[in-house]
Amino acid sequence: MRYSGLKVITEGLFGNKGWKPAWRDPAPKPEYDAIIVGGGGHGLATAYYLAKDHGLTNIAVLEKGYLGSGNIGRNTTIVRANYFLQGNSEFYSHSLKLWEGLEAELNYNVMHSQRGLINLFHSDGQRDAFVRRGNAMINQSDDAVLLDREGVRKLLPYLDFDNTRFPIYGGLLHPRGGTARHDAVAWGYARGADTRGVDLIQNCEVTGIDIENGQVTGVQTSRGAIRAKKVGMIVAGRSGQVAAMAGMRLPVESHVLQAFVTEGLKPVIDHVISFGMGHFYISQSDKGGLVFGGDLDFYASYASRGNLPMVEHVMEAGMTLMPMIGRAKVLRSWGGIMDMTPDGSPIIDKTHINGLYIDCGWNYGGFKAVPASGWCMAHLMATDKSHQFARRFRLDRFATGHVMDEEGTGSQHNLH
Amino acid sequence: MRIPCPHCGQRDRREFYYSGADDLLHRPATDDPAAWDNYLHLRDNPAGDTRDLWYHEPCGTWIVVSRNTVTHAVDGAQAVTDVAQGVRT
């Protein structure tokens, strides 16, 4: 069913009785050409591009819960392309271009809002680093504008400019950065994949990966064995467990990252703002809630909830930056399981087993990457070759020393 | 979350610095690059019981904490100096 304004009006006139489920609920077939483990944003996007661009429609997405039940529905929805390192730069640039066409592509309102992202800086050294980053973004044909203190004040008059510990020197504005409706991205890709014949199988947990003579032959699941010569593992925080089924040990440690949302308020924050000194970032959702977050809790965790010390730290950072939000009431906080790599960059690569592919290590930047990750992973699974935009996201780069440490924080999983 | 320091007793999590799984206690005996990759980067990353390294800043002790990554329950802790530092060959 194609959605349109006319359809909405017609359905409104006739009691909304004509809407149909956006995707089927098929039983698993005994065999597929390819299987994607994980029905989150990246898995659904991979399935979509496999079907649309590579003609692979006899495929299944296996999801142990419901579609979009993981990090795609738990993140702070920021979409940006402000990376510095070669490899990251072209990948996220491509992702942002896909975002810009996504609603037309999927015939689905993902509420992509390019409201502008501002990274604040607080010292001369930080300004130099941001000038350099802005130049890298412009070289990548993306957009960056350096704002001085008065430039920031014009856009964000409510910040505490007189803070003595972290005086605001200026900010790097990325006008095409913004936010999107996170669930809608998963649903849009799911519907697009389903329409093209992809079986989206929910409540189907993969319990084993079948390998014969170095070639993957299928998976064992809670709904029986399914054969396939190609299997993609796209399970984010659970990558360690799924890869272990294939006898692999990954450069990944899973950590909890918390996020917070306040009660709905009148429009007050027009941009996405990040405050690197306190590690705090904030935007306002279309419902009016202030959505914000900070650092990891810093210890390995699968709990999907965090501890109070980081709650306190995030609130302190928020109050340091913009005291005006002090009266807003926090409605909810939650945690997501982040697949942290030792250099903070992701992995989209083949494994040592033929037909087994992996897409993981998104740290806490996976949401904006969803379109390009799906695009590049689909290319890899269909052609057996890395896409040019993902060629540096190698699984073996830690062993060979080709690391991509965007923040330059060193080889420890929780420091990125 | 509270962590039992062997010297100081139950202390608030904020007094501790986290350094990852206790793999770092098993330094490779060889200069084989694969062994070093395994030691530095690769992790079992268990969902459940784990042993990891924490540093108690007030008393300056590195400890190995036995805890659960799903429930955040902490079972106990030992000073690293009391843990046999196995060498992987």
Short mmCIF file of C-alpha atoms in Angstrom, two decimals, chain A:
data_model
loop_
_atom_site.label_atom_id
_atom_site.label_comp_id
_atom_site.label_asym_id
_atom_site.label_seq_id
_atom_site.Cartn_x
_atom_site.Cartn_y
_atom_site.Cartn_z
CA MET A 1 0.00 0.00 0.00
CA ARG A 2 1.40 3.36 -1.01
CA TYR A 3 0.90 6.10 1.55
CA SER A 4 -0.22 9.54 0.39
CA GLY A 5 -2.01 12.62 1.62
CA LEU A 6 -5.08 11.57 -0.37
CA LYS A 7 -5.04 8.16 1.29
CA VAL A 8 -4.93 9.75 4.75
CA ILE A 9 -7.93 11.97 3.92
CA THR A 10 -9.92 9.12 2.37
CA GLU A 11 -9.26 6.83 5.33
CA GLY A 12 -10.23 9.64 7.70
CA LEU A 13 -13.59 9.95 5.95
CA PHE A 14 -14.33 6.23 6.22
CA GLY A 15 -13.32 5.49 9.81
CA ASN A 16 -9.75 4.42 9.10
CA LYS A 17 -10.92 0.90 8.35
CA GLY A 18 -8.82 0.40 5.24
CA TRP A 19 -5.35 0.43 6.79
CA LYS A 20 -3.52 -2.86 6.53
CA PRO A 21 -0.51 -4.11 8.53
CA ALA A 22 2.65 -2.53 7.16
CA TRP A 23 4.35 -5.92 6.77
CA ARG A 24 3.46 -9.61 6.72
CA ASP A 25 4.13 -12.05 9.56
CA PRO A 26 5.50 -15.05 7.65
CA ALA A 27 6.63 -18.41 9.06
CA PRO A 28 10.28 -19.19 8.33
CA LYS A 29 10.96 -21.17 5.15
CA PRO A 30 13.45 -24.05 5.32
CA GLU A 31 15.96 -22.23 3.11
CA TYR A 32 16.83 -18.71 1.95
CA ASP A 33 19.51 -17.24 -0.28
CA ALA A 34 20.64 -15.07 2.62
CA ILE A 35 19.78 -14.60 6.27
CA ILE A 36 20.21 -11.46 8.30
CA VAL A 37 20.46 -12.00 12.03
CA GLY A 38 19.00 -8.98 13.79
CA GLY A 39 15.89 -6.96 12.93
CA GLY A 40 17.14 -3.58 14.04
CA GLY A 41 17.81 -0.53 11.93
CA HIS A 42 21.02 -1.82 10.36
CA GLY A 43 19.60 -5.30 9.68
CA LEU A 44 16.40 -3.98 8.12
CA ALA A 45 18.29 -1.45 6.01
CA THR A 46 20.62 -4.22 4.80
CA ALA A 47 17.63 -6.36 3.84
CA TYR A 48 16.04 -3.43 2.05
CA TYR A 49 19.10 -2.63 -0.07
CA LEU A 50 19.80 -6.31 -0.77
CA ALA A 51 16.30 -6.62 -2.19
CA LYS A 52 16.16 -3.28 -3.97
CA ASP A 53 19.66 -2.77 -5.34
CA HIS A 54 21.01 -6.30 -5.59
CA GLY A 55 17.88 -8.27 -6.57
CA LEU A 56 18.23 -10.63 -3.63
CA THR A 57 14.63 -11.06 -2.50
CA ASN A 58 14.63 -14.63 -1.18
CA ILE A 59 16.04 -13.48 2.14
CA ALA A 60 14.94 -13.41 5.76
CA VAL A 61 15.56 -11.12 8.70
CA LEU A 62 15.52 -13.04 12.00
CA GLU A 63 14.71 -11.01 15.08
CA LYS A 64 14.59 -12.52 18.56
CA GLY A 65 12.13 -9.90 19.85
CA TYR A 66 10.08 -7.53 17.75
CA LEU A 67 11.36 -5.40 14.89
CA GLY A 68 13.22 -2.34 16.08
CA SER A 69 13.24 -3.46 19.73
CA GLY A 70 16.89 -2.66 20.31
CA ASN A 71 19.00 0.45 19.93
CA ILE A 72 17.07 1.80 16.93
CA GLY A 73 14.22 2.55 19.36
CA ARG A 74 16.43 3.64 22.25
CA ASN A 75 18.78 6.28 20.85
CA THR A 76 18.80 10.08 20.88
CA THR A 77 18.06 10.28 17.14
CA ILE A 78 20.93 12.51 16.01
CA VAL A 79 21.84 12.47 12.32
CA ARG A 80 25.12 14.11 11.28
CA ALA A 81 28.14 13.85 8.99
CA ASN A 82 30.88 15.68 10.88
CA TYR A 83 33.65 13.11 10.89
CA PHE A 84 37.30 13.79 10.34
CA LEU A 85 39.17 10.61 9.46
CA GLN A 86 39.29 9.23 5.95
CA GLY A 87 37.10 6.16 5.96
CA ASN A 88 34.64 7.64 8.42
CA SER A 89 34.27 10.88 6.50
CA GLU A 90 33.06 9.46 3.20
CA PHE A 91 30.92 6.84 4.90
CA TYR A 92 28.93 9.25 7.06
CA SER A 93 28.73 11.74 4.22
CA HIS A 94 27.10 9.06 2.09
CA SER A 95 24.79 8.18 4.96
CA LEU A 96 23.60 11.77 5.30
CA LYS A 97 22.88 11.92 1.56
CA LEU A 98 20.80 8.75 1.90
CA TRP A 99 18.96 10.31 4.85
CA GLU A 100 18.11 13.34 2.75
CA GLY A 101 16.30 11.15 0.24
CA LEU A 102 14.99 8.57 2.66
CA GLU A 103 11.38 9.68 2.99
CA ALA A 104 10.85 9.73 -0.77
CA GLU A 105 12.78 6.48 -1.10
CA LEU A 106 10.73 4.62 1.51
CA ASN A 107 7.40 6.44 1.04
CA TYR A 108 7.51 6.79 4.81
CA ASN A 109 7.69 9.84 7.02
CA VAL A 110 10.86 9.41 9.08
CA MET A 111 10.56 13.02 10.25
CA HIS A 112 14.11 13.84 9.23
CA SER A 113 14.68 17.36 10.49
CA GLN A 114 17.88 19.16 9.45
CA ARG A 115 17.74 21.70 12.21
CA GLY A 116 21.51 22.16 12.46
CA LEU A 117 23.98 20.69 14.91
CA ILE A 118 26.32 22.87 16.96
CA ASN A 119 29.43 21.48 18.68
CA LEU A 120 30.61 24.02 21.23
CA PHE A 121 34.26 24.72 21.97
CA HIS A 122 35.77 26.22 25.09
CA SER A 123 39.47 26.85 24.49
CA ASP A 124 41.89 27.97 21.76
CA GLY A 125 43.12 24.42 21.31
CA GLN A 126 39.62 23.10 20.91
CA ARG A 127 38.88 25.85 18.40
CA ASP A 128 41.89 24.80 16.32
CA ALA A 129 40.72 21.19 16.37
CA PHE A 130 37.22 22.24 15.27
CA VAL A 131 38.55 24.45 12.47
CA ARG A 132 40.44 21.44 11.23
CA ARG A 133 37.39 19.22 11.54
CA GLY A 134 35.24 21.79 9.74
CA ASN A 135 37.75 21.90 6.88
CA ALA A 136 37.67 18.11 6.68
CA MET A 137 33.88 18.24 6.47
CA ILE A 138 33.99 20.86 3.70
CA ASN A 139 36.62 18.81 1.83
CA GLN A 140 34.17 15.93 1.99
CA SER A 141 31.61 18.27 0.35
CA ASP A 142 29.54 18.49 3.49
CA ASP A 143 28.83 21.73 5.29
CA ALA A 144 30.46 23.38 8.27
CA VAL A 145 30.35 26.94 9.58
CA LEU A 146 32.64 28.22 12.32
CA LEU A 147 30.74 30.42 14.77
CA ASP A 148 32.47 32.78 17.14
CA ARG A 149 31.10 33.50 20.61
CA GLU A 150 28.67 36.13 19.34
CA GLY A 151 27.59 33.87 16.50
CA VAL A 152 26.70 31.18 19.03
CA ARG A 153 24.98 33.73 21.26
CA LYS A 154 22.75 34.79 18.39
CA LEU A 155 21.54 31.23 17.83
CA LEU A 156 21.62 29.96 21.42
CA PRO A 157 21.09 32.97 23.68
CA TYR A 158 20.09 30.77 26.61
CA LEU A 159 23.51 29.16 27.18
CA ASP A 160 25.57 30.17 30.19
CA PHE A 161 28.17 32.29 28.41
CA ASP A 162 29.62 33.55 31.69
CA ASN A 163 30.64 30.15 32.95
CA THR A 164 34.15 30.62 34.32
CA ARG A 165 35.22 26.99 34.14
CA PHE A 166 34.11 26.35 30.54
CA PRO A 167 33.70 29.74 28.83
CA ILE A 168 32.08 29.40 25.40
CA TYR A 169 34.55 30.45 22.70
CA GLY A 170 32.30 29.48 19.81
CA GLY A 171 30.89 26.51 17.98
CA LEU A 172 31.09 24.48 14.82
CA LEU A 173 27.73 24.57 13.07
CA HIS A 174 26.80 21.66 10.81
CA PRO A 175 23.63 23.01 9.16
CA ARG A 176 22.62 19.69 7.56
CA GLY A 177 22.84 17.86 10.88
CA GLY A 178 19.66 17.20 12.82
CA THR A 179 17.37 14.48 14.07
CA ALA A 180 14.89 11.89 12.78
CA ARG A 181 12.09 9.78 14.20
CA HIS A 182 14.01 6.65 15.21
CA ASP A 183 11.22 4.04 15.18
CA ALA A 184 9.96 5.28 11.84
CA VAL A 185 13.32 4.52 10.24
CA ALA A 186 13.06 0.87 11.29
CA TRP A 187 9.42 0.68 10.23
CA GLY A 188 10.07 2.36 6.90
CA TYR A 189 12.90 -0.01 6.01
CA ALA A 190 10.87 -2.99 7.28
CA ARG A 191 7.92 -2.08 5.10
CA GLY A 192 10.16 -1.44 2.10
CA ALA A 193 11.92 -4.79 2.52
CA ASP A 194 8.68 -6.70 3.11
CA THR A 195 7.10 -5.17 -0.01
CA ARG A 196 10.02 -6.51 -2.04
CA GLY A 197 9.51 -10.04 -0.72
CA VAL A 198 11.86 -10.15 2.28
CA ASP A 199 10.53 -12.35 5.11
CA LEU A 200 10.70 -10.45 8.42
CA ILE A 201 10.53 -13.15 11.09
CA GLN A 202 10.01 -11.93 14.63
CA ASN A 203 10.29 -13.87 17.91
CA CYS A 204 12.90 -16.02 16.22
CA GLU A 205 16.13 -16.22 18.20
CA VAL A 206 19.23 -17.57 16.53
CA THR A 207 20.77 -20.20 18.80
CA GLY A 208 23.51 -21.56 16.56
CA ILE A 209 25.34 -21.00 13.29
CA ASP A 210 25.94 -24.04 11.10
CA ILE A 211 29.35 -24.22 9.47
CA GLU A 212 30.72 -27.02 7.29
CA ASN A 213 34.28 -27.01 5.99
CA GLY A 214 34.68 -23.31 6.53
CA GLN A 215 31.41 -22.43 4.76
CA VAL A 216 28.29 -21.24 6.53
CA THR A 217 25.29 -23.44 5.74
CA GLY A 218 22.53 -21.97 7.89
CA VAL A 219 21.39 -21.15 11.38
CA GLN A 220 19.62 -22.90 14.24
CA THR A 221 16.78 -20.88 15.69
CA SER A 222 14.06 -21.07 18.31
CA ARG A 223 11.73 -21.73 15.35
CA GLY A 224 13.80 -24.50 13.79
CA ALA A 225 16.79 -24.79 11.48
CA ILE A 226 17.01 -22.52 8.45
CA ARG A 227 19.50 -23.08 5.66
CA ALA A 228 21.35 -20.30 3.85
CA LYS A 229 24.74 -19.91 2.19
CA LYS A 230 25.05 -16.32 3.33
CA VAL A 231 24.48 -15.08 6.85
CA GLY A 232 24.95 -11.54 8.07
CA MET A 233 25.35 -10.88 11.80
CA ILE A 234 23.98 -7.42 12.54
CA VAL A 235 23.19 -7.54 16.23
CA ALA A 236 24.95 -4.52 17.80
CA GLY A 237 25.33 -5.02 21.55
CA ARG A 238 24.76 -8.77 21.24
CA SER A 239 27.53 -9.23 18.66
CA GLY A 240 29.75 -11.05 21.15
CA GLN A 241 27.20 -13.81 21.77
CA VAL A 242 26.24 -14.32 18.12
CA ALA A 243 29.84 -14.32 16.89
CA ALA A 244 30.72 -16.83 19.61
CA MET A 245 28.28 -19.23 17.90
CA ALA A 246 30.69 -19.16 14.97
CA GLY A 247 33.67 -19.60 17.26
CA MET A 248 34.75 -15.98 16.94
CA ARG A 249 36.04 -13.55 19.53
CA LEU A 250 35.41 -9.92 18.55
CA PRO A 251 37.16 -6.64 19.33
CA VAL A 252 33.96 -5.55 21.04
CA GLU A 253 32.93 -4.91 24.63
CA SER A 254 29.27 -4.09 25.34
CA HIS A 255 28.61 -1.05 27.50
CA VAL A 256 25.52 0.75 28.72
CA LEU A 257 24.76 4.29 27.55
CA GLN A 258 21.93 6.17 29.20
CA ALA A 259 19.52 8.68 27.68
CA PHE A 260 16.88 10.93 29.19
CA VAL A 261 13.73 12.73 28.13
CA THR A 262 11.78 15.44 29.93
CA GLU A 263 8.10 16.27 29.91
CA GLY A 264 6.87 18.03 26.78
CA LEU A 265 7.70 21.73 26.65
CA LYS A 266 6.98 24.57 24.23
CA PRO A 267 9.67 24.86 21.50
CA VAL A 268 12.78 26.13 23.24
CA ILE A 269 15.81 24.36 21.75
CA ASP A 270 15.89 24.68 17.98
CA HIS A 271 19.14 22.81 17.25
CA VAL A 272 21.11 19.80 18.33
CA ILE A 273 23.75 21.04 20.76
CA SER A 274 26.77 19.18 22.05
CA PHE A 275 28.90 20.23 24.99
CA GLY A 276 32.13 18.28 24.76
CA MET A 277 33.68 19.46 28.02
CA GLY A 278 30.92 17.95 30.13
CA HIS A 279 29.97 15.37 27.52
CA PHE A 280 26.36 16.39 27.19
CA TYR A 281 24.18 16.70 24.12
CA ILE A 282 20.59 17.77 23.75
CA SER A 283 17.80 18.35 21.28
CA GLN A 284 14.06 18.80 21.53
CA SER A 285 11.75 16.19 20.09
CA ASP A 286 8.73 17.05 17.98
CA LYS A 287 6.57 16.13 20.97
CA GLY A 288 8.40 18.79 22.98
CA GLY A 289 10.48 16.58 25.27
CA LEU A 290 14.11 17.54 25.77
CA VAL A 291 16.12 14.51 24.71
CA PHE A 292 19.62 14.37 26.13
CA GLY A 293 22.46 12.14 27.16
CA GLY A 294 26.10 11.96 28.05
CA ASP A 295 28.84 9.42 28.48
CA LEU A 296 28.80 5.69 28.92
CA ASP A 297 28.53 4.34 32.44
CA PHE A 298 32.06 3.09 31.62
CA TYR A 299 31.75 -0.55 32.69
CA ALA A 300 30.72 -3.56 30.61
CA SER A 301 26.96 -4.11 30.92
CA TYR A 302 24.01 -5.78 29.25
CA ALA A 303 21.49 -4.38 31.72
CA SER A 304 19.78 -1.82 29.40
CA ARG A 305 19.73 0.49 32.39
CA GLY A 306 22.40 2.54 34.03
CA ASN A 307 23.51 3.69 37.43
CA LEU A 308 22.88 6.91 39.31
CA PRO A 309 26.39 8.42 39.23
CA MET A 310 26.12 8.96 35.47
CA VAL A 311 22.60 10.34 35.86
CA GLU A 312 23.99 12.92 38.26
CA HIS A 313 26.93 13.70 35.96
CA VAL A 314 24.69 14.26 32.93
CA MET A 315 22.34 16.52 34.89
CA GLU A 316 25.32 18.54 36.18
CA ALA A 317 26.69 18.96 32.68
CA GLY A 318 23.28 20.08 31.41
CA MET A 319 22.92 22.62 34.19
CA THR A 320 26.45 23.90 33.56
CA LEU A 321 25.66 24.54 29.93
CA MET A 322 22.06 25.77 30.05
CA PRO A 323 20.73 26.54 33.51
CA MET A 324 17.31 27.31 32.02
CA ILE A 325 16.42 23.62 31.82
CA GLY A 326 16.71 23.17 35.59
CA ARG A 327 12.96 23.27 36.14
CA ALA A 328 12.13 20.72 33.47
CA LYS A 329 11.05 17.37 34.90
CA VAL A 330 12.72 14.24 33.61
CA LEU A 331 10.05 11.76 32.59
CA ARG A 332 12.10 8.75 31.62
CA SER A 333 15.64 7.48 31.47
CA TRP A 334 16.82 4.28 29.91
CA GLY A 335 19.93 2.51 28.68
CA GLY A 336 21.03 0.91 25.46
CA ILE A 337 23.70 -1.73 24.95
CA MET A 338 26.55 -0.27 22.90
CA ASP A 339 28.97 -2.46 20.95
CA MET A 340 32.20 -0.59 21.75
CA THR A 341 35.35 -1.22 19.70
CA PRO A 342 38.92 -0.35 20.76
CA ASP A 343 39.08 2.58 18.30
CA GLY A 344 35.49 3.80 18.34
CA SER A 345 34.86 2.96 14.67
CA PRO A 346 32.60 0.23 13.29
CA ILE A 347 33.19 -3.04 11.46
CA ILE A 348 31.55 -4.07 8.16
CA ASP A 349 33.48 -7.03 6.86
CA LYS A 350 33.71 -10.67 5.88
CA THR A 351 34.79 -13.16 8.51
CA HIS A 352 37.20 -16.09 8.21
CA ILE A 353 34.16 -18.26 7.42
CA ASN A 354 32.86 -18.19 3.84
CA GLY A 355 29.44 -16.64 3.58
CA LEU A 356 29.48 -15.23 7.11
CA TYR A 357 29.52 -11.45 7.33
CA ILE A 358 29.54 -9.05 10.24
CA ASP A 359 28.30 -5.52 10.77
CA CYS A 360 28.92 -4.31 14.32
CA GLY A 361 30.95 -2.01 16.53
CA TRP A 362 28.76 1.05 16.16
CA ASN A 363 29.75 2.35 19.57
CA TYR A 364 27.21 5.05 20.27
CA GLY A 365 26.98 6.41 16.76
CA GLY A 366 24.90 3.76 15.06
CA PHE A 367 21.68 5.63 14.40
CA LYS A 368 22.92 8.13 11.81
CA ALA A 369 24.82 5.29 10.13
CA VAL A 370 21.74 3.13 9.51
CA PRO A 371 21.25 3.95 5.79
CA ALA A 372 24.92 3.70 4.78
CA SER A 373 25.53 0.67 6.96
CA GLY A 374 22.65 -1.14 5.27
CA TRP A 375 23.88 0.09 1.89
CA CYS A 376 27.46 -1.11 2.40
CA MET A 377 26.56 -4.35 4.18
CA ALA A 378 24.14 -5.24 1.36
CA HIS A 379 26.92 -4.56 -1.15
CA LEU A 380 29.30 -6.78 0.81
CA MET A 381 26.82 -9.65 1.17
CA ALA A 382 25.75 -9.50 -2.47
CA THR A 383 29.15 -9.08 -4.14
CA ASP A 384 31.55 -10.46 -1.52
CA LYS A 385 33.51 -7.21 -1.83
CA SER A 386 33.70 -4.28 0.55
CA HIS A 387 31.94 -1.16 -0.63
CA GLN A 388 34.36 1.72 -1.24
CA PHE A 389 32.75 3.75 1.56
CA ALA A 390 33.25 0.95 4.10
CA ARG A 391 36.58 -0.41 2.95
CA ARG A 392 38.41 0.71 6.08
CA PHE A 393 35.89 -0.84 8.49
CA ARG A 394 37.90 -4.03 8.56
CA LEU A 395 37.58 -6.71 11.20
CA ASP A 396 41.36 -7.24 11.25
CA ARG A 397 42.39 -3.59 11.51
CA PHE A 398 43.36 -3.88 15.17
CA ALA A 399 45.75 -6.72 14.41
CA THR A 400 47.29 -4.83 11.47
CA GLY A 401 47.42 -1.44 13.15
CA HIS A 402 45.06 0.31 10.70
CA VAL A 403 42.91 1.67 13.49
CA MET A 404 40.54 4.61 13.05
CA ASP A 405 40.54 6.38 16.38
CA GLU A 406 38.44 9.44 15.55
CA GLU A 407 38.78 10.90 19.05
CA GLY A 408 42.37 9.82 19.61
CA THR A 409 41.56 8.32 23.00
CA GLY A 410 43.49 5.07 22.78
CA SER A 411 42.90 1.38 22.60
CA GLN A 412 40.39 0.74 25.36
CA HIS A 413 36.81 -0.15 24.56
CA ASN A 414 35.11 2.22 27.00
CA LEU A 415 37.06 5.35 26.08
CA HIS A 416 35.30 6.24 22.83
#
